[in-house]
PDB file of C-alpha atoms in Angstrom:
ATOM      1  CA  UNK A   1      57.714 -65.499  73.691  1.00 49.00           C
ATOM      2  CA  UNK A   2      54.710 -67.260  73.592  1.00 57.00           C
ATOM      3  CA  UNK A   3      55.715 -70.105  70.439  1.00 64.00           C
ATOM      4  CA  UNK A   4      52.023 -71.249  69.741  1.00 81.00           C
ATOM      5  CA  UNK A   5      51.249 -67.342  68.755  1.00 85.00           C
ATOM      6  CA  UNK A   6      54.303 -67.439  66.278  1.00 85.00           C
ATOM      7  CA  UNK A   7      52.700 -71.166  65.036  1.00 85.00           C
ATOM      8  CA  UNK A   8      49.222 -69.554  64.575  1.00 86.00           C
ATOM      9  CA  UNK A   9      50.757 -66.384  62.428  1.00 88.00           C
ATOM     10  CA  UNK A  10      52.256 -69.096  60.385  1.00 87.00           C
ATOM     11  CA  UNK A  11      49.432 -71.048  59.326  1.00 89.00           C
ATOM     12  CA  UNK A  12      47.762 -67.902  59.127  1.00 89.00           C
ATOM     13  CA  UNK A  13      50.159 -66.678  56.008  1.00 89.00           C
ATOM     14  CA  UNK A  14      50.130 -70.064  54.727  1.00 91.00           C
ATOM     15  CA  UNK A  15      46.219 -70.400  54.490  1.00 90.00           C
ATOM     16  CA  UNK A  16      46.108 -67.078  53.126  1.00 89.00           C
ATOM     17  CA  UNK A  17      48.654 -67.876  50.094  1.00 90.00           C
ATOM     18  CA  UNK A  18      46.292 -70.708  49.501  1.00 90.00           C
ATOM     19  CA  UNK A  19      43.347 -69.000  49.222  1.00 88.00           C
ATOM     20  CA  UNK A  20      45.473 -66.674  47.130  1.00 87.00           C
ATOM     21  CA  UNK A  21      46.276 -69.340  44.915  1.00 86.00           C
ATOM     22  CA  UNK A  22      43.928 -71.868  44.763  1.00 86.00           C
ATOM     23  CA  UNK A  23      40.748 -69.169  44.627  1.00 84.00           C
ATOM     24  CA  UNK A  24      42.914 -66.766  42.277  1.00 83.00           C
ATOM     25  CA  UNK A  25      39.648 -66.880  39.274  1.00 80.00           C
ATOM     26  CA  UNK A  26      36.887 -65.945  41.915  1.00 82.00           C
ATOM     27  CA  UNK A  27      39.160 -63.279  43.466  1.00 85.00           C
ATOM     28  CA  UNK A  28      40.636 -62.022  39.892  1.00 85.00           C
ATOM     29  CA  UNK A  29      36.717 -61.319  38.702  1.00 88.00           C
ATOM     30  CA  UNK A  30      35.947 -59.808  42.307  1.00 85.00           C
ATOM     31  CA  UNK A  31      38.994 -57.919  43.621  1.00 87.00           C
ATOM     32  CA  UNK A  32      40.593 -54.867  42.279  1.00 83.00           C
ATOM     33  CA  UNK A  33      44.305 -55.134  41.341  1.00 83.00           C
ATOM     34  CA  UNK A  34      44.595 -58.981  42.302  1.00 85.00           C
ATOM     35  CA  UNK A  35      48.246 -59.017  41.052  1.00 84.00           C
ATOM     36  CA  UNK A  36      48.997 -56.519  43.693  1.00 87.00           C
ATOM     37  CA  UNK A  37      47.487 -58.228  46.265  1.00 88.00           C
ATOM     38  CA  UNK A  38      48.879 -61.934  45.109  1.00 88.00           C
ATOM     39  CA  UNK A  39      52.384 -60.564  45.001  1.00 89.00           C
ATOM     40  CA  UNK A  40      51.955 -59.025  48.596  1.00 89.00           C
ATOM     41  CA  UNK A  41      50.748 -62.373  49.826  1.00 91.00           C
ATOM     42  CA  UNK A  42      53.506 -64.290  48.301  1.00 91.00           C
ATOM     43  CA  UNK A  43      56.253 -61.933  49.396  1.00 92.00           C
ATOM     44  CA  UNK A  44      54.669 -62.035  53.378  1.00 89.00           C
ATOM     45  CA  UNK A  45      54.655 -65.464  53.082  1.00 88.00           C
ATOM     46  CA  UNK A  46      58.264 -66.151  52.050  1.00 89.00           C
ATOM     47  CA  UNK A  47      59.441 -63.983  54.484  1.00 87.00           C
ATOM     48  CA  UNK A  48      57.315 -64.424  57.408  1.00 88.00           C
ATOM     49  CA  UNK A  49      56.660 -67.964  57.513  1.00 89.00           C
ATOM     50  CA  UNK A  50      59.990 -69.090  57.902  1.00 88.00           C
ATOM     51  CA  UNK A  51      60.900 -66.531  60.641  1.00 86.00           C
ATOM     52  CA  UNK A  52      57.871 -67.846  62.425  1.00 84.00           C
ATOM     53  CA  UNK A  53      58.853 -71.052  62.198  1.00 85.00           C
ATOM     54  CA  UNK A  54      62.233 -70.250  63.190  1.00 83.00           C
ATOM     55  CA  UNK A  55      61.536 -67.945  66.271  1.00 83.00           C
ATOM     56  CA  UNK A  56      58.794 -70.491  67.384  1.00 80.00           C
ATOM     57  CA  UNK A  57      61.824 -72.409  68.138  1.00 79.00           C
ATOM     58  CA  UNK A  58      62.694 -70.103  70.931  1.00 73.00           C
ATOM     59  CA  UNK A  59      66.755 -69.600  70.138  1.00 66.00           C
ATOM     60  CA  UNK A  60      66.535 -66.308  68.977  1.00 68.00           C
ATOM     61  CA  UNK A  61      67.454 -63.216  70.256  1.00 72.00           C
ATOM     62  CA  UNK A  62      63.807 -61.799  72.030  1.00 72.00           C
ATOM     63  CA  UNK A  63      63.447 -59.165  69.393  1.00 77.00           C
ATOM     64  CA  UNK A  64      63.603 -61.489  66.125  1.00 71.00           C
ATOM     65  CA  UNK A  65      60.566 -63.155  68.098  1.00 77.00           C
ATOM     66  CA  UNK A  66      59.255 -59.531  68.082  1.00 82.00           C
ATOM     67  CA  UNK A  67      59.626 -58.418  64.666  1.00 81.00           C
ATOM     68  CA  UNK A  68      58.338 -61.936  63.047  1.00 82.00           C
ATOM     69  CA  UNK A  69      55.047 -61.987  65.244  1.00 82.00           C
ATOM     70  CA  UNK A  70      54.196 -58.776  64.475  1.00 86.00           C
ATOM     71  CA  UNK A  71      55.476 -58.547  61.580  1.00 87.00           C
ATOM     72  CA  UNK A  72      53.582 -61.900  60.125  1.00 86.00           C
ATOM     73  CA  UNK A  73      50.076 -60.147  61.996  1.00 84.00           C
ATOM     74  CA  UNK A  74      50.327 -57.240  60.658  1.00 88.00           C
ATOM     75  CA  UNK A  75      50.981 -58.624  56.667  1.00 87.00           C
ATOM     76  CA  UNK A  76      47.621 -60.985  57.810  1.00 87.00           C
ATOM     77  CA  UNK A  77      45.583 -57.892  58.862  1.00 88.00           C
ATOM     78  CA  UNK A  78      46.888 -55.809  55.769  1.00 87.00           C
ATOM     79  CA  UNK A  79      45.731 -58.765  53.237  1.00 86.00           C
ATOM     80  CA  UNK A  80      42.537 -58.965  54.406  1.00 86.00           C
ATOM     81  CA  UNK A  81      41.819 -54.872  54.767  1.00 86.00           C
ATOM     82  CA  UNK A  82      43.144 -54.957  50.923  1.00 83.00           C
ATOM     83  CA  UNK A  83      40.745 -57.157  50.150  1.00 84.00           C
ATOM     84  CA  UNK A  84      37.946 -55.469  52.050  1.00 83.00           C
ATOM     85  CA  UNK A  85      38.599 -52.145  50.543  1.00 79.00           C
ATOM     86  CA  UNK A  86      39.542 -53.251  47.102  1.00 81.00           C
ATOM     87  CA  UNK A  87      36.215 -55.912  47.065  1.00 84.00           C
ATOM     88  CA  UNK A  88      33.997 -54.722  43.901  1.00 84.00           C
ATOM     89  CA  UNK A  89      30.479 -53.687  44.973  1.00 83.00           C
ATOM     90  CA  UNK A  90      27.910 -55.522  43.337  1.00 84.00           C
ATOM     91  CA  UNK A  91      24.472 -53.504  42.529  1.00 82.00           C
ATOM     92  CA  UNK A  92      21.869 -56.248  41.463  1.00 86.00           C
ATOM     93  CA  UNK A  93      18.734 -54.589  39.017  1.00 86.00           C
ATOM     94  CA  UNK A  94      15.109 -55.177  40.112  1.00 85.00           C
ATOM     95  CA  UNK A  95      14.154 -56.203  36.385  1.00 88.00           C
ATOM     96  CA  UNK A  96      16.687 -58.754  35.096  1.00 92.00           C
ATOM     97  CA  UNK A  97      17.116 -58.526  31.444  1.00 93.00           C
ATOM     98  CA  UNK A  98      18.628 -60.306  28.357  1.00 96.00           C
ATOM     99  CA  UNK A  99      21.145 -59.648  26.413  1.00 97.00           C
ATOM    100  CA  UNK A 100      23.176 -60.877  22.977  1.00 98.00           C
ATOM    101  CA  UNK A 101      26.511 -60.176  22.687  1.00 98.00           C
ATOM    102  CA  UNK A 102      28.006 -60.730  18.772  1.00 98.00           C
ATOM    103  CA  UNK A 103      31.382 -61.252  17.923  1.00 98.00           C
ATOM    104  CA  UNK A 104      33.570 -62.327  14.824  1.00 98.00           C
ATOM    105  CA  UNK A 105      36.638 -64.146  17.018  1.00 97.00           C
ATOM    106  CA  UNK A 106      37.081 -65.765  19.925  1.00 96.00           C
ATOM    107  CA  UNK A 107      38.463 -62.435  21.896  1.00 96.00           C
ATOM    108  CA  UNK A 108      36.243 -59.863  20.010  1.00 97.00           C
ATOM    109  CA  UNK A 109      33.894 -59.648  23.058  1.00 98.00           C
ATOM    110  CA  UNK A 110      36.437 -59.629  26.233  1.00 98.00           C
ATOM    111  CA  UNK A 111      39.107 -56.887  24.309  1.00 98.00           C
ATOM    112  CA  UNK A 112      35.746 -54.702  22.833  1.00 98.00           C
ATOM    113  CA  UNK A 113      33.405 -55.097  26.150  1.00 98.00           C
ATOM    114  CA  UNK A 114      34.343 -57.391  28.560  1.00 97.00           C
ATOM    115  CA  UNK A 115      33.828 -54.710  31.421  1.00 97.00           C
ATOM    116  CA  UNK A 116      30.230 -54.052  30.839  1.00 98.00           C
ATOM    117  CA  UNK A 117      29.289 -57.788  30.309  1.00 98.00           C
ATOM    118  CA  UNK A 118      31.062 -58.535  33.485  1.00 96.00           C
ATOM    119  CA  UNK A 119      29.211 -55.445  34.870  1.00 96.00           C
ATOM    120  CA  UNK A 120      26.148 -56.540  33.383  1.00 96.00           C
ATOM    121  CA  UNK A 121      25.976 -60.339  34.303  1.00 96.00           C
ATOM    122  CA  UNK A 122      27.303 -59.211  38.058  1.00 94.00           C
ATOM    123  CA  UNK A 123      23.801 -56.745  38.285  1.00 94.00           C
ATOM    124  CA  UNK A 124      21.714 -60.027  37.033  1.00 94.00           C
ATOM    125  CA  UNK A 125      21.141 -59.580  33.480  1.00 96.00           C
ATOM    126  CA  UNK A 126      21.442 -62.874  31.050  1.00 97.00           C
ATOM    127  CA  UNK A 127      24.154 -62.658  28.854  1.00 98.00           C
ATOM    128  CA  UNK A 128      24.547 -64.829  25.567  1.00 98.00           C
ATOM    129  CA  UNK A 129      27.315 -64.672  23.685  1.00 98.00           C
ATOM    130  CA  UNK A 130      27.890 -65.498  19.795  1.00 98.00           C
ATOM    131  CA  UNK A 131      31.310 -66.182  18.376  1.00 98.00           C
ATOM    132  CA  UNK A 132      31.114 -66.935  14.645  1.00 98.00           C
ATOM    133  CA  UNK A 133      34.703 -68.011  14.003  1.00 96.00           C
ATOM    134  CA  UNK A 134      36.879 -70.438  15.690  1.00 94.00           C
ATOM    135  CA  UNK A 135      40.046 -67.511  14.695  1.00 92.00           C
ATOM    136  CA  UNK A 136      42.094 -70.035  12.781  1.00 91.00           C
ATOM    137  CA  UNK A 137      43.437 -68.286  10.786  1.00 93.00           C
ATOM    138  CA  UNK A 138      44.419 -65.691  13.200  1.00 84.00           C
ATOM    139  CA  UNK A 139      46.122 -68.481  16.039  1.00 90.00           C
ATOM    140  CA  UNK A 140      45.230 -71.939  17.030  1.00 91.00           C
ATOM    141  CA  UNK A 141      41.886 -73.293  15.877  1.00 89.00           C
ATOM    142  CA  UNK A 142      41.955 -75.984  18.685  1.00 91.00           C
ATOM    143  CA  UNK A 143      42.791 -73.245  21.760  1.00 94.00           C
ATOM    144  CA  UNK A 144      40.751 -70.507  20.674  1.00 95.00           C
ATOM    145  CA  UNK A 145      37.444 -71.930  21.039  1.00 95.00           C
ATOM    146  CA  UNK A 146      38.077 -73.323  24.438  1.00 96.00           C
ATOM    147  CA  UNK A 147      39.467 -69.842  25.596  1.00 96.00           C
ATOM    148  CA  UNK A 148      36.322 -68.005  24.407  1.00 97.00           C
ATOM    149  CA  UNK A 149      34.322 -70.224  26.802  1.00 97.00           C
ATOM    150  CA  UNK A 150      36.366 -69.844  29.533  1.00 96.00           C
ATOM    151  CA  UNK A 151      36.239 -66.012  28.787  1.00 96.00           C
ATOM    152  CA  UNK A 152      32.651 -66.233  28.940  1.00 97.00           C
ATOM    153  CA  UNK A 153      32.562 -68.032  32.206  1.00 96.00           C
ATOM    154  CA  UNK A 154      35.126 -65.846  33.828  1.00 95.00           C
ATOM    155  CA  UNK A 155      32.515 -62.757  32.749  1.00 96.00           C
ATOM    156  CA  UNK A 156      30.083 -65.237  34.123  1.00 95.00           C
ATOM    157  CA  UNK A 157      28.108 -64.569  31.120  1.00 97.00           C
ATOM    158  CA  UNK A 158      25.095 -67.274  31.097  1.00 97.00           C
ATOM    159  CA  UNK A 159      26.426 -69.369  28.095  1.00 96.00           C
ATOM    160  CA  UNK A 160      28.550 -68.571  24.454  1.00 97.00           C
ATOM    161  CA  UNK A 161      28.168 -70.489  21.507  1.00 97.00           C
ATOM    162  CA  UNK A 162      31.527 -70.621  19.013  1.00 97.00           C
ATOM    163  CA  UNK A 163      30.143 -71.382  15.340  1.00 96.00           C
ATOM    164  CA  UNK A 164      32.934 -73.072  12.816  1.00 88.00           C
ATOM    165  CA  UNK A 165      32.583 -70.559  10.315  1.00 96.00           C
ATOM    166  CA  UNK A 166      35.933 -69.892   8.269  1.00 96.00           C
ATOM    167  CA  UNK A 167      37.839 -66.879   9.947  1.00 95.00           C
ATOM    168  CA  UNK A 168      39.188 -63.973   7.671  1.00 95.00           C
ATOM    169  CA  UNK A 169      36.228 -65.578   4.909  1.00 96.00           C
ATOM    170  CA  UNK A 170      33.126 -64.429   7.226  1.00 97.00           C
ATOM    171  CA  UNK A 171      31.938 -61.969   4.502  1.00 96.00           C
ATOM    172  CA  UNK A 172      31.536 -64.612   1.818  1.00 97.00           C
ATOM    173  CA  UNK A 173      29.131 -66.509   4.204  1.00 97.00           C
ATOM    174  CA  UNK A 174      26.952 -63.318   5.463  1.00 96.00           C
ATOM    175  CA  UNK A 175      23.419 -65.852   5.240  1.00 97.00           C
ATOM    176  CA  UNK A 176      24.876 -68.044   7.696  1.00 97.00           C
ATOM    177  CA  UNK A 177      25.714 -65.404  10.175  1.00 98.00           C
ATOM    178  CA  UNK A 178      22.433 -63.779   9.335  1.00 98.00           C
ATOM    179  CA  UNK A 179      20.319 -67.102   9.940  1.00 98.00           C
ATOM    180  CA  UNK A 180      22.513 -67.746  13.026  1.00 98.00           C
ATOM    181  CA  UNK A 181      21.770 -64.374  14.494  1.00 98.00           C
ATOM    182  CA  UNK A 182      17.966 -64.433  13.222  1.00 98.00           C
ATOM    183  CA  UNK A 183      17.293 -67.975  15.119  1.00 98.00           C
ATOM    184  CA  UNK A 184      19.157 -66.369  18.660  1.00 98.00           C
ATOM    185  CA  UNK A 185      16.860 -63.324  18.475  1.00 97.00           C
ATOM    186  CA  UNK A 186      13.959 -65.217  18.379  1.00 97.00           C
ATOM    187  CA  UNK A 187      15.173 -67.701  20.757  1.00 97.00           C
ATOM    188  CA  UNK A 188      16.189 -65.427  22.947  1.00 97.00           C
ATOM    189  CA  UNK A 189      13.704 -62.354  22.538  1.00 95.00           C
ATOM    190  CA  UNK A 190      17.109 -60.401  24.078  1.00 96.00           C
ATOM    191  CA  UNK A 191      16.349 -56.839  25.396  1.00 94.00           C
ATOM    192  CA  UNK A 192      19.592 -55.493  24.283  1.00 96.00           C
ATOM    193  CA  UNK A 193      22.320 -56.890  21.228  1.00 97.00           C
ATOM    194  CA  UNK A 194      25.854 -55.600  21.462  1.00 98.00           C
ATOM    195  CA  UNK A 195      28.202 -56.467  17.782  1.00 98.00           C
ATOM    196  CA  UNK A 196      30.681 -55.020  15.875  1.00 98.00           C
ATOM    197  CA  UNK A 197      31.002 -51.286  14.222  1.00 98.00           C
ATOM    198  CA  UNK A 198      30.763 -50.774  10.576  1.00 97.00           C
ATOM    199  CA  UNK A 199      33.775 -48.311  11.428  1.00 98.00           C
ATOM    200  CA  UNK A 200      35.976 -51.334  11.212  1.00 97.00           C
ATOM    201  CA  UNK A 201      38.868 -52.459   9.054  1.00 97.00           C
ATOM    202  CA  UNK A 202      38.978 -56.170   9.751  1.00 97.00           C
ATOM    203  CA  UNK A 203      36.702 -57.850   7.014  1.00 97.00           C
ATOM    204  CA  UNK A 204      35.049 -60.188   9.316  1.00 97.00           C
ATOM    205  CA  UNK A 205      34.125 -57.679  11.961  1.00 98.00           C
ATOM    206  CA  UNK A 206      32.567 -55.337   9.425  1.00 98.00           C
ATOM    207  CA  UNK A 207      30.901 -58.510   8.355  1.00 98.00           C
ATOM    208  CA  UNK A 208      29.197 -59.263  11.543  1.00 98.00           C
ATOM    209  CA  UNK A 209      27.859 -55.897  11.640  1.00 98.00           C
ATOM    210  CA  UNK A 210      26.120 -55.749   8.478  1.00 98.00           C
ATOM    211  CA  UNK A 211      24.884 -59.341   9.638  1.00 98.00           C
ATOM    212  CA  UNK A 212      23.646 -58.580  12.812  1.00 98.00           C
ATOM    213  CA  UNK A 213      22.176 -55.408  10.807  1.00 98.00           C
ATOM    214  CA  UNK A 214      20.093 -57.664   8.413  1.00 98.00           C
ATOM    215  CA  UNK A 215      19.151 -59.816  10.863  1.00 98.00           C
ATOM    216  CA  UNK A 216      18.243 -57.757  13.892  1.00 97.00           C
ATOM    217  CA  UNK A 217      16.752 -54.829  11.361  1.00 96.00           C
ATOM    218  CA  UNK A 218      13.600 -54.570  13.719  1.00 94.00           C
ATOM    219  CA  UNK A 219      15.013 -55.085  17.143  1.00 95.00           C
ATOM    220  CA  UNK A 220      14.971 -51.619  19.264  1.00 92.00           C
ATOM    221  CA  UNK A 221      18.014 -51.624  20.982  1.00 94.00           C
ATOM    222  CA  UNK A 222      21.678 -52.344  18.907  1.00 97.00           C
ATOM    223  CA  UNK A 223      25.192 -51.028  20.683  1.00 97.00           C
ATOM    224  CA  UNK A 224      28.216 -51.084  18.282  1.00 98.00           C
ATOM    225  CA  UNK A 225      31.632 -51.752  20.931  1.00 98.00           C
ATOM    226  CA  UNK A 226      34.885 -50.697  19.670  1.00 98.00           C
ATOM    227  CA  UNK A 227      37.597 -53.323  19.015  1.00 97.00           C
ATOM    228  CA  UNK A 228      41.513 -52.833  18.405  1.00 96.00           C
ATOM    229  CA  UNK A 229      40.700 -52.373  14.834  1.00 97.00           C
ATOM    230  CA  UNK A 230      38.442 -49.680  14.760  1.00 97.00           C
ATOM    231  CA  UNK A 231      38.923 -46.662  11.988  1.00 97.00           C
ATOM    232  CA  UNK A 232      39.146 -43.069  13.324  1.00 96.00           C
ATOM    233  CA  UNK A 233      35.406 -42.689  12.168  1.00 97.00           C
ATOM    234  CA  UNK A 234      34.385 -44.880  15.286  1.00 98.00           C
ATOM    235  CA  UNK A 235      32.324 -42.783  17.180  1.00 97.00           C
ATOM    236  CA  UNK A 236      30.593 -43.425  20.756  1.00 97.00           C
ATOM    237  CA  UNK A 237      27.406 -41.856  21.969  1.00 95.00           C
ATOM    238  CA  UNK A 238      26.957 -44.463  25.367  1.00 95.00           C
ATOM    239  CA  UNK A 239      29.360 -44.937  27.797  1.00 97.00           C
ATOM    240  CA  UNK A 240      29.609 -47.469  30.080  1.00 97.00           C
ATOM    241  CA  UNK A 241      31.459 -46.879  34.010  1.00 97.00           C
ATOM    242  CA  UNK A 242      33.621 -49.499  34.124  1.00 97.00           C
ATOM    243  CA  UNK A 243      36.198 -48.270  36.644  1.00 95.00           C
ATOM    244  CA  UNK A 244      35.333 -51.304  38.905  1.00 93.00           C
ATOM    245  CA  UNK A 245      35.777 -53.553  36.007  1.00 95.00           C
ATOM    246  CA  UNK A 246      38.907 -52.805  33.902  1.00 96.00           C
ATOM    247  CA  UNK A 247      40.735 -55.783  36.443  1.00 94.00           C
ATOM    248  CA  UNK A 248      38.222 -58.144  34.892  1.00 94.00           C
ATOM    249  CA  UNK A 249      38.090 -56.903  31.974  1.00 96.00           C
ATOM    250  CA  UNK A 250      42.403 -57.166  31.516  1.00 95.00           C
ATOM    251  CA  UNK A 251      41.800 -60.634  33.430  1.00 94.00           C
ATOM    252  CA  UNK A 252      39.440 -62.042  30.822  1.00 96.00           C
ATOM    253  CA  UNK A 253      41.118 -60.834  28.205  1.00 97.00           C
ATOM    254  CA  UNK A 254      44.587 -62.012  29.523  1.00 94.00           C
ATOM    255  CA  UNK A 255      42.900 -65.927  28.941  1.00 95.00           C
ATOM    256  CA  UNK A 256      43.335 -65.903  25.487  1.00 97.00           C
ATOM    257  CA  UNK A 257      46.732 -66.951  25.890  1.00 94.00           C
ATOM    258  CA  UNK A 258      46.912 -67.799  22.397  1.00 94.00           C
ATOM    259  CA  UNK A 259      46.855 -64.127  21.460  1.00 95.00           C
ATOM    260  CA  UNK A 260      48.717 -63.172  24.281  1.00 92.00           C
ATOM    261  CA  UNK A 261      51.280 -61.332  21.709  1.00 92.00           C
ATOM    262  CA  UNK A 262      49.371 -58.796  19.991  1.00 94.00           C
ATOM    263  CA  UNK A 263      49.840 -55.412  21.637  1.00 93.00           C
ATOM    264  CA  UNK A 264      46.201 -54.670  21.822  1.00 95.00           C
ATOM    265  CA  UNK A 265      45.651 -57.840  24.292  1.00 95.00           C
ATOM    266  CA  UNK A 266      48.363 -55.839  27.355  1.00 95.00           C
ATOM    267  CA  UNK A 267      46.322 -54.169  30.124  1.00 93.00           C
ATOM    268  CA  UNK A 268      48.060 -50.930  29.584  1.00 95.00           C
ATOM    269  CA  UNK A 269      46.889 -50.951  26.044  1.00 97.00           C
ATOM    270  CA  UNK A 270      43.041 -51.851  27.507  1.00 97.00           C
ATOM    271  CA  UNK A 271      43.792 -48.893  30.606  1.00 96.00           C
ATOM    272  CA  UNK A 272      44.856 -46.607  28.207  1.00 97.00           C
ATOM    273  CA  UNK A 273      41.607 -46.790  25.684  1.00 97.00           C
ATOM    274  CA  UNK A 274      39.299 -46.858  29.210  1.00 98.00           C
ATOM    275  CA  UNK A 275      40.827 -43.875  30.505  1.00 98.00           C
ATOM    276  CA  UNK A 276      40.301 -42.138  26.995  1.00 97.00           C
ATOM    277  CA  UNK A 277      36.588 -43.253  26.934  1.00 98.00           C
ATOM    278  CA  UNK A 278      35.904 -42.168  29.953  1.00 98.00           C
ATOM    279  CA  UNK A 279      37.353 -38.442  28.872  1.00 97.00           C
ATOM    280  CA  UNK A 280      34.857 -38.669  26.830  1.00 97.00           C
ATOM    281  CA  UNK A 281      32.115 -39.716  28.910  1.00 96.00           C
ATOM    282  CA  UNK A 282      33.086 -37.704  31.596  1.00 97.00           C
ATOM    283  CA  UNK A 283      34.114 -40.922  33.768  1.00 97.00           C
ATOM    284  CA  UNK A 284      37.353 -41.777  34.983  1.00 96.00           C
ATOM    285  CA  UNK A 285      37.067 -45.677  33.062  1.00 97.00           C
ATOM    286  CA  UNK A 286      35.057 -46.371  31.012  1.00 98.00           C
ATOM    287  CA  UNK A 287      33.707 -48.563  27.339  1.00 98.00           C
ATOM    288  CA  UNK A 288      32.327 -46.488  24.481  1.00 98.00           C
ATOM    289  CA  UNK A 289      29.270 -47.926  22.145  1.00 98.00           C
ATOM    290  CA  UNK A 290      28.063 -46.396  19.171  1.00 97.00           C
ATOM    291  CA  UNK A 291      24.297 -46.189  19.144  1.00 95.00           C
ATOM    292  CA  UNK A 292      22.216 -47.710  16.150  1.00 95.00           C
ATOM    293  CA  UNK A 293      18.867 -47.221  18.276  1.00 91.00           C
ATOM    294  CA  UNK A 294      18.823 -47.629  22.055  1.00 86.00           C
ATOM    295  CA  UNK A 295      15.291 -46.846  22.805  1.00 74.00           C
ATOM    296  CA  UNK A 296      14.326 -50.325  24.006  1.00 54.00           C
ATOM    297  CA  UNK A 297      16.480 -51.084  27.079  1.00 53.00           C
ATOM    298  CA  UNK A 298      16.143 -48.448  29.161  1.00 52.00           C
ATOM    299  CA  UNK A 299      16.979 -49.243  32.675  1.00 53.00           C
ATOM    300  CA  UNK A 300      19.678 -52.029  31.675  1.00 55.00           C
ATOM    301  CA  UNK A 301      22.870 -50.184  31.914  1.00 55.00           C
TER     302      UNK A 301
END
């Protein structure tokens, strides 16, 4: 048995787990069901590497040399069509546009529409993102920031701004969030402005509506997203595919580790809301937006 083919196979594996490993953020935002494919590699590679090894050796019996070699090529060739076939296509728009995305909390934006900014910034659009509370209250004031800009760059939204505004209080400082909003709109001159529902039972969210309301009260394109807290009045008119994006969507989501507890944060909790969206939107996954006018951004979604 040839030993420098069982040698090759080996490094082969090895490199692969790497890649696997060290490249896990690109490949979570680009490949579908990355866990799948991470355990697959891991599991090849603890098996196969050291019966490469071993058979490269030459003491075995002729058919352990059989079953490792093709055994290891085969789990190389099987990695690599997975990540062919599960590889997210990428459709980039002819017109770029801009876009603000509003949110009370640190999470509000990955766990309410993470799968069409991710979809959005992937097709070239500009994404900005607004956080107006650090979430204190809600976890730990000196993780939750830094997790809302690594959300953001896993999205690969084009920047996000975390204001210090006191969490479960954002009502009692509605001119803040107004003037905040006001000087980002004309800033940013954004095509479309995503925020929170008014069919919301968490204070702060329903807060940031009204805000973005008051201050956006001329702009021609407002989408309301639905977060955990939603009331049973919440009621979508857009929906947004996102059946190539739930994976980032659960992946983005899944780096606020400091909320990592709440029920609303597991990816069968995110699946399950998806799939019931896109019932509704006759899609098989997809993110539902309530419409306060969406006559100026045709073309974007």
């Amino acid at each position: 048995m040839n030993i420098s083919a069982h040698l090759l196979v080996a490094v082969a594996l090895v490199a692969t787990l790497l890649i696997v490993v060290l490249a896990e953020a690109t490949l979570r935002r680009r490949v579908r069901r990355f866990r799948t494919l991470q355990l697959f590699v891991i599991c090849s590679a603890l098996l196969l590497v050291p019966a490469n090894i071993v058979s490269s050796l030459g003491a075995e019996p002729w058919i352990w040399h059989v079953v490792a070699l093709v055994g290891g090529f085969s789990a190389v060739v099987a990695q690599a069509a997975i990540v062919v076939l599960a590889w997210v296509p990428v459709e980039k728009v002819d017109r770029p546009r801009r876009v603000l995305a509003i949110g009370a909390h640190p999470d509000d934006l990955e766990l309410a529409a993470g799968g069409t900014l991710a979809r959005l910034a992937d097709a070239g659009h500009e994404i900005h993102a607004l956080v107006m509370s650090d979430g204190s209250v809600g976890g730990n004031a000196d993780a939750r920031p830094g997790e809302a800009y690594a959300g953001a760059a896993f999205m690969r939204l084009t920047n996000c701004e975390v204001l210090g505004l006191p969490d479960t209080e954002l009502a009692s400082h509605d001119n803040d969030m107004v003037a905040a909003i006001e000087a980002k709109i004309v800033s940013l001159n954004p095509d479309l402005i995503f925020t929170h529902s008014s069919n919301d039972q968490h204070q702060d969210h329903e807060a940031v509506h009204w805000a973005t309301m008051r201050a956006g009260r001329r702009h021609p394109a407002i989408l309301c997203y639905e977060s955990p807290s939603v009331t049973r009045d919440f009621s979508p008119q857009v929906f947004v595919d996102i059946e190539n994006y739930l994976d980032a969507k659960s992946a983005a989501v899944a780096i606020h580790h400091d909320q990592a507890d709440k029920p609303y944060m597991s990816e069968q909790s995110l699946a399950g809301i998806a799939t019931f969206r896109g019932a509704q939107g006759k899609l098989r996954m997809a993110e539902g937006f309530e419409a306060v006018r969406i006559n100026g951004f045709a073309g974007v979604l």
